[in-house]
């Protein structure tokens, strides 16, 4: 839609040769000023659509970031001054009237895209930072994604239901943010880690298909892909199974991707959690490149080489690595693997001897001819490649080689296309906590796999074999989101609580309302949620979600703009029943 208003007839970045000869009115910020001689200056005037060159009398006091309205005639630029890089590069405005709408302090940092600016300074003056073309583009990509997923869900009959922000704790595996209650000093609300329990209650309430663009809050250490508060497309549906959920979510994701890139993704392949862990060493595999982990344990069953006598040996092959990796780089890879928990990293070049590919350098001399041959053939290695082997406990080998693979081969965020992947058949429990109790891999409302229900009575390691009906969506190695088929029967829910070591009275106290609801006629239901910040970041080609959030927190959780978190005064603390810190 044309964005004209009573103050402007055109957007700066849209003026072109079709407008030559017309009088236009434009508004925006002074981007750049250049002297022109003959008492004239060039002013680049900027709004979110771009810049337009304005020729102005030099007597006007027009400084960087002043907000200005210009009225004038569009004319062709003299040929030698045209700028083909710029959409408006062939024209300029011969200004007859200038009005300064607001003056401005000199900006705290240059607004061009080339200057690296410290992030804290950018965030402290985010309102200036947002004027940059990159931020304008990212915010608009985000809006497109939000609008496309809403449309996508609504087309499929999903109804938006809002759920409260002041709630009781929702276990998603993170720490809660809490809000003290003034009316009941000593009591606290939790901010929702997700709307999980409410969306399940919506299903018991007959909503049938729920969605929400929901804000979730988790008190976790922040990273490039994690903020305290983040947005999810949260969804739940009744009388469905896993395949139905995949269809609903893939549709919404396809709508969003197409809205931004113009290309509709058609492939949403699946991989089992076990396969992902064995082949990629990760439950969020980046399948934009190969270098898969290859099982070599059997090849070393009778080895004489001590380093390879271990419960598990796996390897990866880096094509062409023999020539591209320097000794210094290899040493730092070995160090990285030790930091990740491995005792060491065995590396060998694939060289040619008598016309045959052989392993050379590194630990190759400790290998028998049969072992070398087996490694080369299992890894499909060719002359000039580099192979890396790790021997240790099974889980550790997967973990370390998974990270090494990413280190060696991971493309930049905007390279290699968009590869969506459903990871299915997650285990129900991901290990044991310090107290010896199993830890829920997803959340405690996840339905175990129907074939593994019997195993719920088991103890110890056998419990880790229980599969769940939980699934993740992965995009280019980023976990976009998770979901599961839910437990809709009180008896199974109680069994899972018992496995997790949550005694009946505690279950009643924490989730009594959910257990009650399950006893009043709960339909079978399942759902999913994916992170909108992450999806937008990848679609916008950004590696850090802070670049696609208008007002994010820094890595340490502070907001340099508003100075949150901040102290509150003593009287306020007292009112909340809290003691000031001494
Ligand atoms: N509540 C889950 C989460 O936030 C998603 C789901 O199971 O639907 O990760």
Coordinates of C-alpha atoms and ligand atoms in Angstrom, one line a residue:
X1 CA 0.0 0.0 0.0
X2 CA 1.2 3.5 -0.8
X3 CA 2.4 5.1 2.4
X4 CA 1.5 8.7 1.7
X5 CA 0.3 10.9 4.5
X6 CA -0.7 14.5 4.9
X7 CA 3.1 15.3 5.2
X8 CA 4.5 13.2 2.3
X9 CA 3.6 12.2 -1.2
X10 CA 6.4 9.6 -1.7
X11 CA 8.7 7.3 0.3
X12 CA 12.4 8.3 -0.2
X13 CA 13.6 5.0 -1.5
X14 CA 10.8 4.7 -4.1
X15 CA 11.4 7.8 -6.2
X16 CA 12.5 6.9 -9.7
X17 CA 12.7 8.1 -13.2
X18 CA 8.9 7.8 -13.6
X19 CA 8.6 10.7 -11.1
X20 CA 10.8 13.1 -13.2
X21 CA 9.1 16.4 -13.6
X22 CA 6.7 15.9 -10.6
X23 CA 6.8 17.8 -7.4
X24 CA 7.2 15.5 -4.4
X25 CA 7.1 15.9 -0.6
X26 CA 9.4 13.5 1.3
X27 CA 10.1 13.2 5.0
X28 CA 13.0 11.4 6.8
X29 CA 16.3 11.6 8.5
X30 CA 19.5 13.3 7.1
X31 CA 21.7 10.4 6.2
X32 CA 24.7 12.1 4.6
X33 CA 25.6 15.6 3.6
X34 CA 28.1 16.4 0.8
X35 CA 29.2 19.9 -0.4
X36 CA 28.3 20.5 -4.0
X37 CA 29.8 24.0 -4.6
X38 CA 27.7 26.9 -6.0
X39 CA 26.1 27.4 -2.6
X40 CA 24.4 24.0 -2.8
X41 CA 24.7 20.8 -0.8
X42 CA 23.6 17.2 -1.5
X43 CA 21.6 15.7 1.3
X44 CA 20.7 12.0 1.3
X45 CA 17.3 11.8 3.0
X46 CA 16.5 8.4 4.5
X47 CA 13.3 6.6 5.5
X48 CA 12.8 2.8 5.9
X49 CA 12.6 2.4 2.1
X50 CA 16.0 3.8 1.4
X51 CA 17.6 7.2 0.5
X52 CA 17.1 9.9 -2.1
X53 CA 19.5 12.6 -3.0
X54 CA 18.2 16.1 -2.4
X55 CA 19.9 19.2 -3.7
X56 CA 19.5 22.0 -1.1
X57 CA 20.7 25.5 -0.6
X58 CA 23.8 25.4 1.7
X59 CA 22.3 28.0 4.1
X60 CA 20.1 25.4 5.7
X61 CA 21.5 24.0 8.9
X62 CA 20.9 20.2 8.2
X63 CA 23.0 17.9 10.3
X64 CA 23.2 14.1 10.6
X65 CA 19.9 12.6 11.8
X66 CA 17.9 15.8 11.7
X67 CA 14.3 15.0 10.8
X68 CA 13.3 17.0 7.8
X69 CA 10.6 17.5 5.2
X70 CA 11.7 18.4 1.7
X71 CA 9.5 19.7 -1.1
X72 CA 10.9 19.9 -4.6
X73 CA 11.0 18.7 -8.2
X74 CA 12.3 15.3 -9.3
X75 CA 14.9 15.6 -12.0
X76 CA 17.4 13.4 -13.8
X77 CA 20.9 13.4 -12.4
X78 CA 23.6 14.5 -14.7
X79 CA 24.9 11.3 -16.2
X80 CA 28.3 11.3 -14.6
X81 CA 26.8 11.6 -11.1
X82 CA 24.2 8.7 -11.5
X83 CA 24.7 5.9 -9.0
X84 CA 23.6 2.5 -10.4
X85 CA 24.0 0.8 -7.0
X86 CA 21.0 2.8 -5.6
X87 CA 17.4 2.3 -6.5
X88 CA 17.0 6.1 -6.6
X89 CA 20.4 6.5 -8.2
X90 CA 19.3 8.1 -11.5
X91 CA 17.3 10.9 -10.0
X92 CA 17.5 13.7 -7.4
X93 CA 15.2 16.3 -5.9
X94 CA 15.8 19.9 -6.6
X95 CA 14.5 21.2 -3.3
X96 CA 12.6 24.4 -3.0
X97 CA 11.3 24.2 0.6
X98 CA 13.0 22.6 3.6
X99 CA 11.4 22.2 7.0
X100 CA 13.4 20.9 9.9
X101 CA 10.8 18.9 11.9
X102 CA 13.3 17.9 14.7
X103 CA 16.9 18.6 15.4
X104 CA 19.1 15.8 16.6
X105 CA 22.2 15.3 18.8
X106 CA 25.1 13.8 16.8
X107 CA 24.3 10.1 16.6
X108 CA 26.2 7.9 19.1
X109 CA 27.6 5.7 16.3
X110 CA 27.7 5.9 12.5
X111 CA 24.6 4.4 10.8
X112 CA 26.3 2.9 7.9
X113 CA 26.5 -0.9 7.7
X114 CA 30.3 -1.0 7.4
X115 CA 31.2 0.2 10.9
X116 CA 31.4 -2.4 13.7
X117 CA 29.8 -0.9 16.8
X118 CA 29.9 -2.4 20.2
X119 CA 26.6 -4.2 20.9
X120 CA 26.0 -2.6 24.3
X121 CA 26.2 0.9 22.7
X122 CA 23.9 -0.2 19.9
X123 CA 21.3 -1.5 22.4
X124 CA 21.6 1.5 24.7
X125 CA 20.5 3.6 21.7
X126 CA 18.4 0.9 20.0
X127 CA 16.0 3.6 18.6
X128 CA 18.9 4.9 16.5
X129 CA 20.2 1.4 15.7
X130 CA 16.8 0.4 14.4
X131 CA 17.1 3.0 11.7
X132 CA 19.7 0.9 9.9
X133 CA 18.6 -0.8 6.7
X134 CA 19.6 -4.2 8.2
X135 CA 17.4 -3.8 11.3
X136 CA 14.5 -2.4 9.3
X137 CA 14.8 -5.4 7.0
X138 CA 14.9 -7.9 9.9
X139 CA 11.9 -6.3 11.7
X140 CA 9.9 -6.6 8.5
X141 CA 11.0 -10.2 7.9
X142 CA 9.8 -10.9 11.4
X143 CA 6.4 -9.3 10.8
X144 CA 6.0 -11.3 7.6
X145 CA 6.8 -14.5 9.4
X146 CA 4.3 -13.7 12.2
X147 CA 1.6 -12.8 9.8
X148 CA 2.2 -15.9 7.6
X149 CA 2.1 -18.3 10.4
X150 CA -1.1 -16.8 11.8
X151 CA -2.6 -17.1 8.4
X152 CA -1.3 -20.6 8.1
X153 CA -2.7 -21.8 11.4
X154 CA -6.1 -20.1 10.8
X155 CA -6.5 -21.6 7.3
X156 CA -6.3 -24.9 9.1
X157 CA -9.0 -24.1 11.6
X158 CA -6.8 -23.1 14.5
X159 CA -8.2 -20.6 17.0
X160 CA -6.1 -18.1 18.8
X161 CA -6.5 -18.3 22.5
X162 CA -4.5 -16.1 24.9
X163 CA -3.2 -17.6 28.1
X164 CA -2.1 -15.8 31.3
X165 CA 1.3 -14.5 32.1
X166 CA 1.0 -14.7 35.9
X167 CA 0.8 -18.5 36.4
X168 CA 2.0 -21.4 38.5
X169 CA 5.2 -23.1 37.4
X170 CA 5.2 -24.9 34.1
X171 CA 8.1 -27.4 34.0
X172 CA 10.1 -27.0 30.7
X173 CA 13.4 -27.8 32.3
X174 CA 14.5 -24.2 33.0
X175 CA 14.4 -21.9 36.0
X176 CA 11.3 -19.9 36.5
X177 CA 11.1 -16.1 36.6
X178 CA 8.9 -15.3 39.6
X179 CA 6.8 -12.4 40.6
X180 CA 6.1 -11.7 44.2
X181 CA 2.4 -11.4 45.2
X182 CA 1.5 -8.2 47.2
X183 CA -1.8 -9.6 48.3
X184 CA -0.2 -12.8 49.6
X185 CA 3.3 -11.8 50.9
X186 CA 5.7 -14.7 50.6
X187 CA 3.8 -16.2 47.7
X188 CA 4.9 -16.0 44.1
X189 CA 3.5 -16.2 40.6
X190 CA 5.8 -17.8 38.0
X191 CA 6.0 -16.3 34.5
X192 CA 5.2 -19.0 31.9
X193 CA 8.0 -21.1 30.5
X194 CA 5.4 -22.0 27.9
X195 CA 1.6 -22.1 27.8
X196 CA 1.9 -25.9 27.9
X197 CA -0.6 -26.7 30.7
X198 CA -3.2 -24.2 29.5
X199 CA -3.2 -25.4 26.0
X200 CA -3.8 -28.9 27.3
X201 CA -6.7 -27.5 29.4
X202 CA -8.0 -25.9 26.2
X203 CA -8.2 -29.4 24.6
X204 CA -10.1 -30.7 27.6
X205 CA -12.3 -27.6 27.1
X206 CA -13.2 -28.6 23.6
X207 CA -11.3 -25.9 21.7
X208 CA -10.1 -28.6 19.3
X209 CA -7.4 -26.6 17.6
X210 CA -5.5 -23.9 19.6
X211 CA -2.7 -21.7 18.6
X212 CA -1.0 -18.6 20.0
X213 CA 2.0 -16.5 19.1
X214 CA 3.1 -16.8 22.7
X215 CA 5.8 -15.1 24.8
X216 CA 7.7 -17.6 26.9
X217 CA 10.1 -16.8 29.8
X218 CA 13.0 -19.0 31.0
X219 CA 15.7 -18.0 33.3
X220 CA 18.6 -19.7 31.5
X221 CA 22.2 -18.6 30.5
X222 CA 21.9 -16.6 27.3
X223 CA 23.5 -17.5 24.0
X224 CA 23.4 -16.5 20.4
X225 CA 20.1 -18.4 20.0
X226 CA 18.6 -17.9 23.4
X227 CA 17.0 -14.9 25.2
X228 CA 15.2 -14.9 28.6
X229 CA 12.0 -14.1 26.8
X230 CA 11.3 -15.4 23.3
X231 CA 8.3 -16.0 21.1
X232 CA 6.9 -19.3 20.1
X233 CA 4.2 -20.4 17.7
X234 CA 2.4 -22.6 20.2
X235 CA -0.2 -25.1 19.0
X236 CA -2.3 -28.0 20.2
X237 CA -5.0 -30.1 18.6
X238 CA -7.4 -32.8 19.6
X239 CA -8.1 -36.3 18.1
X240 CA -4.8 -36.2 16.3
X241 CA -1.5 -38.1 16.2
X242 CA 2.1 -37.1 15.4
X243 CA 1.5 -37.1 11.6
X244 CA -1.4 -34.6 11.9
X245 CA 0.8 -32.3 13.9
X246 CA 3.6 -32.6 11.3
X247 CA 1.2 -31.6 8.6
X248 CA -0.2 -28.6 10.5
X249 CA 3.2 -27.2 11.5
X250 CA 4.9 -27.9 8.2
X251 CA 2.2 -26.0 6.5
X252 CA 2.6 -22.9 8.7
X253 CA 6.4 -23.1 8.3
X254 CA 6.1 -23.4 4.5
X255 CA 3.8 -20.3 4.5
X256 CA 6.3 -18.4 6.5
X257 CA 9.3 -19.5 4.4
X258 CA 7.6 -18.7 1.2
X259 CA 6.4 -15.3 2.4
X260 CA 10.1 -14.3 3.1
X261 CA 12.0 -16.2 0.4
X262 CA 9.5 -16.6 -2.3
X263 CA 10.2 -20.3 -2.4
X264 CA 7.9 -22.9 -0.8
X265 CA 9.8 -25.7 1.0
X266 CA 8.3 -29.1 0.0
X267 CA 10.6 -31.5 1.8
X268 CA 10.2 -32.1 5.5
X269 CA 12.1 -35.4 5.9
X270 CA 12.2 -37.4 9.2
X271 CA 15.0 -39.0 11.1
X272 CA 14.9 -41.0 14.3
X273 CA 16.6 -39.6 17.3
X274 CA 18.8 -42.6 17.5
X275 CA 19.9 -42.3 13.8
X276 CA 20.6 -38.6 14.3
X277 CA 22.8 -39.3 17.3
X278 CA 24.7 -42.1 15.6
X279 CA 25.2 -40.4 12.2
X280 CA 25.5 -36.8 13.3
X281 CA 26.3 -36.9 17.0
X282 CA 23.5 -34.5 17.6
X283 CA 19.8 -34.4 18.1
X284 CA 19.7 -31.3 15.9
X285 CA 21.7 -32.4 12.9
X286 CA 22.8 -29.9 10.3
X287 CA 22.2 -31.9 7.2
X288 CA 23.4 -29.2 4.8
X289 CA 26.7 -31.1 4.6
X290 CA 27.9 -34.7 4.8
X291 CA 30.9 -35.8 6.9
X292 CA 28.7 -38.2 8.8
X293 CA 30.0 -40.2 11.8
X294 CA 30.9 -43.7 10.8
X295 CA 30.9 -46.7 13.1
X296 CA 34.4 -48.4 13.4
X297 CA 34.2 -50.3 16.6
X298 CA 34.2 -53.7 14.9
X299 CA 37.2 -52.8 12.8
X300 CA 39.2 -52.3 16.0
X301 CA 37.8 -55.3 17.9
X302 CA 41.3 -57.0 18.1
X303 CA 43.5 -54.0 17.8
X304 CA 47.0 -53.8 19.2
X305 CA 46.8 -50.0 19.3
X306 CA 46.0 -49.1 22.8
X307 CA 44.3 -45.8 21.9
X308 CA 41.7 -47.7 20.0
X309 CA 40.8 -50.2 22.7
X310 CA 37.6 -48.7 23.8
X311 CA 33.8 -49.5 24.0
X312 CA 33.2 -47.4 20.9
X313 CA 35.3 -46.1 17.9
X314 CA 33.8 -43.8 15.3
X315 CA 35.3 -41.6 12.7
X316 CA 34.6 -38.8 10.2
X317 CA 36.3 -38.0 6.9
X318 CA 37.0 -34.4 5.8
X319 CA 37.3 -34.3 2.0
X320 CA 40.5 -32.6 0.9
X321 CA 41.4 -32.0 4.5
X322 CA 45.0 -33.3 4.1
X323 CA 45.9 -30.2 2.1
X324 CA 43.7 -27.6 3.7
X325 CA 44.4 -28.1 7.4
X326 CA 47.6 -26.8 8.8
X327 CA 49.4 -28.5 11.7
X328 CA 48.4 -25.6 13.9
X329 CA 44.8 -26.1 13.0
X330 CA 45.0 -29.8 13.7
X331 CA 46.6 -29.1 17.1
X332 CA 43.8 -26.8 18.0
X333 CA 41.2 -29.3 16.9
X334 CA 42.8 -31.9 19.2
X335 CA 42.6 -29.4 22.1
X336 CA 39.0 -28.6 21.3
X337 CA 38.1 -32.4 21.4
X338 CA 39.9 -32.6 24.8
X339 CA 37.8 -29.7 26.1
X340 CA 34.7 -31.5 24.9
X341 CA 35.7 -34.5 27.0
X342 CA 37.7 -36.8 24.8
X343 CA 41.0 -38.2 25.9
X344 CA 42.4 -37.4 22.4
X345 CA 41.7 -37.1 18.7
X346 CA 43.4 -39.5 16.3
X347 CA 44.0 -37.9 12.8
X348 CA 45.5 -39.3 9.7
X349 CA 46.0 -38.1 6.2
X350 CA 45.0 -40.3 3.3
X351 CA 48.0 -40.6 1.0
X352 CA 48.8 -42.6 -2.1
X353 CA 51.3 -45.4 -2.0
X354 CA 51.8 -47.8 -5.0
X355 CA 48.6 -46.5 -6.5
X356 CA 46.6 -47.2 -3.4
X357 CA 45.0 -45.0 -0.8
X358 CA 46.8 -45.5 2.6
X359 CA 46.6 -43.7 6.0
X360 CA 49.7 -41.6 6.7
X361 CA 51.0 -39.4 9.5
X362 CA 49.4 -39.0 12.9
X363 CA 48.7 -42.3 14.6
X364 CA 48.6 -44.2 11.4
X365 CA 51.8 -46.2 12.3
X366 CA 50.0 -47.9 15.1
X367 CA 47.3 -49.4 12.8
X368 CA 47.5 -52.8 11.2
X369 CA 47.1 -52.9 7.4
X370 CA 43.7 -54.5 7.9
X371 CA 42.6 -51.7 10.2
X372 CA 43.8 -49.0 7.9
X373 CA 42.0 -50.6 5.0
X374 CA 38.8 -51.0 7.0
X375 CA 38.9 -47.3 8.1
X376 CA 39.5 -46.1 4.5
X377 CA 36.7 -48.2 3.1
X378 CA 34.1 -47.5 5.9
X379 CA 34.7 -43.8 5.7
X380 CA 34.8 -43.8 1.9
X381 CA 38.0 -41.8 2.2
X382 CA 40.0 -40.7 -0.9
X383 CA 43.5 -39.6 -1.4
X384 CA 43.9 -36.1 -0.1
X385 CA 41.3 -36.5 2.6
X386 CA 41.8 -36.3 6.4
X387 CA 40.2 -38.8 8.7
X388 CA 39.6 -38.2 12.4
X389 CA 38.8 -41.0 14.9
X390 CA 37.7 -40.9 18.5
X391 CA 37.7 -43.9 20.8
X392 CA 35.9 -43.8 24.1
X393 CA 32.5 -44.4 25.8
X394 CA 29.7 -44.5 23.2
X395 CA 27.9 -41.3 24.2
X396 CA 31.1 -39.3 24.5
X397 CA 32.3 -40.4 21.0
X398 CA 29.1 -39.2 19.4
X399 CA 29.1 -36.0 21.3
X400 CA 32.8 -35.1 20.5
X401 CA 32.7 -36.1 16.8
X402 CA 29.3 -34.3 16.4
X403 CA 30.9 -31.1 17.6
X404 CA 34.1 -31.7 15.5
X405 CA 32.0 -32.3 12.4
X406 CA 30.3 -28.9 12.9
X407 CA 33.6 -27.2 13.5
X408 CA 35.1 -28.6 10.3
X409 CA 32.2 -28.4 7.9
X410 CA 29.3 -26.1 9.0
X411 CA 28.3 -23.6 6.4
X412 CA 27.5 -20.0 7.2
X413 CA 23.8 -19.5 8.3
X414 CA 22.7 -18.2 4.8
X415 CA 24.5 -20.8 2.8
X416 CA 23.5 -24.3 1.6
X417 CA 19.7 -23.7 1.4
X418 CA 17.0 -24.3 4.1
X419 CA 16.9 -27.9 5.3
X420 CA 14.0 -28.7 7.6
X421 CA 14.1 -32.0 9.4
X422 CA 11.7 -33.8 11.8
X423 CA 13.5 -35.7 14.5
X424 CA 11.3 -38.4 15.9
X425 CA 11.2 -41.1 18.6
X426 CA 13.0 -39.2 21.3
X427 CA 13.7 -41.2 24.5
X428 CA 11.2 -40.4 27.3
X429 CA 14.1 -39.8 29.8
X430 CA 17.4 -38.2 28.9
X431 CA 19.5 -39.5 31.8
X432 CA 19.6 -39.4 35.6
X433 CA 19.9 -36.4 37.8
X434 CA 22.3 -36.1 40.8
X435 CA 19.5 -37.5 42.9
X436 CA 19.5 -40.7 40.8
X437 CA 16.0 -40.0 39.4
X438 CA 15.4 -40.0 35.6
X439 CA 15.1 -36.6 33.9
X440 CA 12.2 -36.0 31.5
X441 CA 13.7 -35.4 28.0
X442 CA 10.8 -33.3 26.9
X443 CA 8.3 -32.5 29.7
X444 CA 6.4 -34.8 32.0
X445 CA 3.2 -34.7 30.0
X446 CA 4.7 -36.5 27.0
X447 CA 3.1 -39.8 26.1
X448 CA 5.4 -42.8 26.1
X449 CA 5.6 -44.8 22.9
X450 CA 2.7 -47.3 23.0
X451 CA 5.1 -50.3 22.7
X452 CA 7.2 -49.2 25.6
X453 CA 4.4 -48.6 28.2
X454 CA 5.3 -51.8 30.0
X455 CA 8.9 -50.6 30.4
X456 CA 7.7 -47.8 32.7
X457 CA 7.9 -50.2 35.6
X458 CA 11.6 -50.8 35.0
X459 CA 14.4 -49.2 36.8
X460 CA 17.9 -48.0 36.1
X461 CA 19.3 -48.1 32.6
X462 CA 16.3 -50.0 31.2
X463 CA 14.2 -46.8 31.7
X464 CA 16.4 -44.9 29.3
X465 CA 15.3 -47.3 26.6
X466 CA 11.7 -46.1 26.9
X467 CA 10.8 -44.1 23.7
X468 CA 8.4 -41.3 23.8
X469 CA 6.0 -39.8 21.2
X470 CA 8.1 -36.6 21.2
X471 CA 9.5 -34.9 18.2
X472 CA 11.6 -31.9 17.3
X473 CA 11.8 -29.7 14.2
X474 CA 15.3 -28.8 13.1
X475 CA 16.4 -26.2 10.5
X476 CA 20.1 -26.1 9.4
X477 CA 21.3 -27.5 12.7
X478 CA 19.1 -25.2 14.9
X479 CA 16.4 -26.7 17.0
X480 CA 13.4 -24.8 16.0
X481 CA 10.9 -26.4 18.3
X482 CA 9.5 -29.4 20.1
X483 CA 6.3 -31.2 20.7
X484 CA 4.7 -34.4 21.7
X485 CA 1.6 -36.5 21.8
X486 CA 0.3 -35.8 25.4
X487 CA -0.8 -38.1 28.1
X488 CA -4.6 -37.8 28.2
X489 CA -5.2 -40.5 30.8
X490 CA -4.8 -39.9 34.5
X491 CA -3.4 -43.4 35.2
X492 CA -0.5 -43.1 32.7
X493 CA 0.2 -39.5 33.9
X494 CA 0.5 -40.8 37.5
X495 CA 2.8 -43.6 36.3
X496 CA 5.1 -41.1 34.6
X497 CA 5.1 -38.8 37.7
X498 CA 6.0 -41.9 39.8
X499 CA 8.9 -42.7 37.4
X500 CA 10.2 -39.1 37.7
X501 CA 10.1 -39.5 41.5
X502 CA 7.3 -37.0 41.9
X503 CA 5.2 -38.3 44.8
X504 CA 1.4 -38.2 44.5
X505 CA 1.0 -35.4 47.0
X506 CA 3.6 -33.2 45.2
X507 CA 2.0 -34.0 41.8
X508 CA -1.4 -33.0 43.3
X509 CA 0.0 -29.8 44.7
X510 CA 1.8 -28.8 41.5
X511 CA -0.4 -30.1 38.8
X512 CA -3.6 -31.1 40.6
X513 CA -5.6 -29.0 38.2
X514 CA -4.2 -30.9 35.2
X515 CA -4.9 -34.3 36.8
X516 CA -8.4 -33.2 37.7
X517 CA -8.9 -32.0 34.2
X518 CA -7.8 -35.3 32.8
X519 CA -10.5 -37.0 34.9
X520 CA -13.3 -34.9 33.4
X521 CA -13.1 -36.3 29.8
X522 CA -9.8 -35.4 28.0
X523 CA -9.6 -36.0 24.3
X524 CA -6.4 -37.6 22.9
X525 CA -4.3 -34.6 22.0
X526 CA -0.9 -33.5 20.7
X527 CA 1.0 -30.3 20.0
X528 CA 4.0 -28.4 19.1
X529 CA 5.8 -25.1 19.6
X530 CA 8.6 -23.5 17.6
X531 CA 10.8 -20.5 18.2
X532 CA 9.9 -17.6 16.0
X533 CA 13.1 -15.7 16.8
X534 CA 15.2 -18.6 15.6
X535 CA 13.1 -19.1 12.4
X536 CA 13.3 -15.4 11.6
X537 CA 17.1 -15.3 12.3
X538 CA 17.8 -18.1 9.8
X539 CA 15.4 -16.7 7.2
X540 CA 17.1 -13.3 7.6
X541 CA 20.6 -14.8 7.4
X542 CA 21.5 -13.8 11.0
X543 CA 23.5 -15.9 13.4
X544 CA 22.3 -14.1 16.5
X545 CA 18.6 -13.9 17.4
X546 CA 19.3 -10.5 19.1
X547 CA 19.5 -9.1 15.5
X548 CA 15.9 -10.0 14.9
X549 CA 14.4 -8.8 18.2
X550 CA 13.6 -5.1 18.5
X551 CA 14.6 -4.7 22.1
X552 CA 16.7 -7.7 23.2
X553 CA 18.8 -8.2 26.4
X554 CA 22.6 -8.5 26.2
X555 CA 24.4 -11.8 26.7
X556 CA 24.4 -11.1 30.5
X557 CA 20.7 -10.5 30.6
X558 CA 20.7 -6.7 31.0
X559 CA 18.8 -4.1 29.0
X560 CA 21.2 -1.2 28.5
X561 CA 18.3 0.9 27.2
X562 CA 16.0 0.8 30.2
X563 CA 18.6 -0.3 32.7
X564 CA 16.6 -3.4 33.7
X565 CA 17.0 -5.2 35.9
X566 CA 17.1 -2.4 38.5
X567 CA 16.7 -2.1 42.2
X568 CA 13.4 -1.2 43.7
X569 CA 12.9 1.0 46.8
X570 CA 12.6 -0.4 50.3
X571 CA 9.0 0.6 50.8
X572 CA 8.0 -1.4 47.6
X573 CA 10.0 -4.4 48.8
X574 CA 8.3 -4.3 52.2
X575 CA 4.9 -4.2 50.5
X576 CA 5.8 -7.4 48.7
X577 CA 7.0 -9.0 51.8
X578 CA 10.6 -9.1 50.7
X579 CA 13.7 -8.1 52.7
X580 CA 16.2 -5.7 51.0
X581 CA 19.6 -7.3 50.3
X582 CA 22.1 -6.2 52.9
Ligands
LIG1 N1 5.7 -26.7 25.6 C1 6.7 -27.2 24.7 C2 7.9 -26.2 24.7 O1 7.7 -25.0 24.9 C3 6.2 -27.4 23.4 C4 5.2 -28.5 23.3 O2 5.4 -29.6 23.8 O3 4.2 -28.2 22.6 O4 9.0 -26.6 24.3

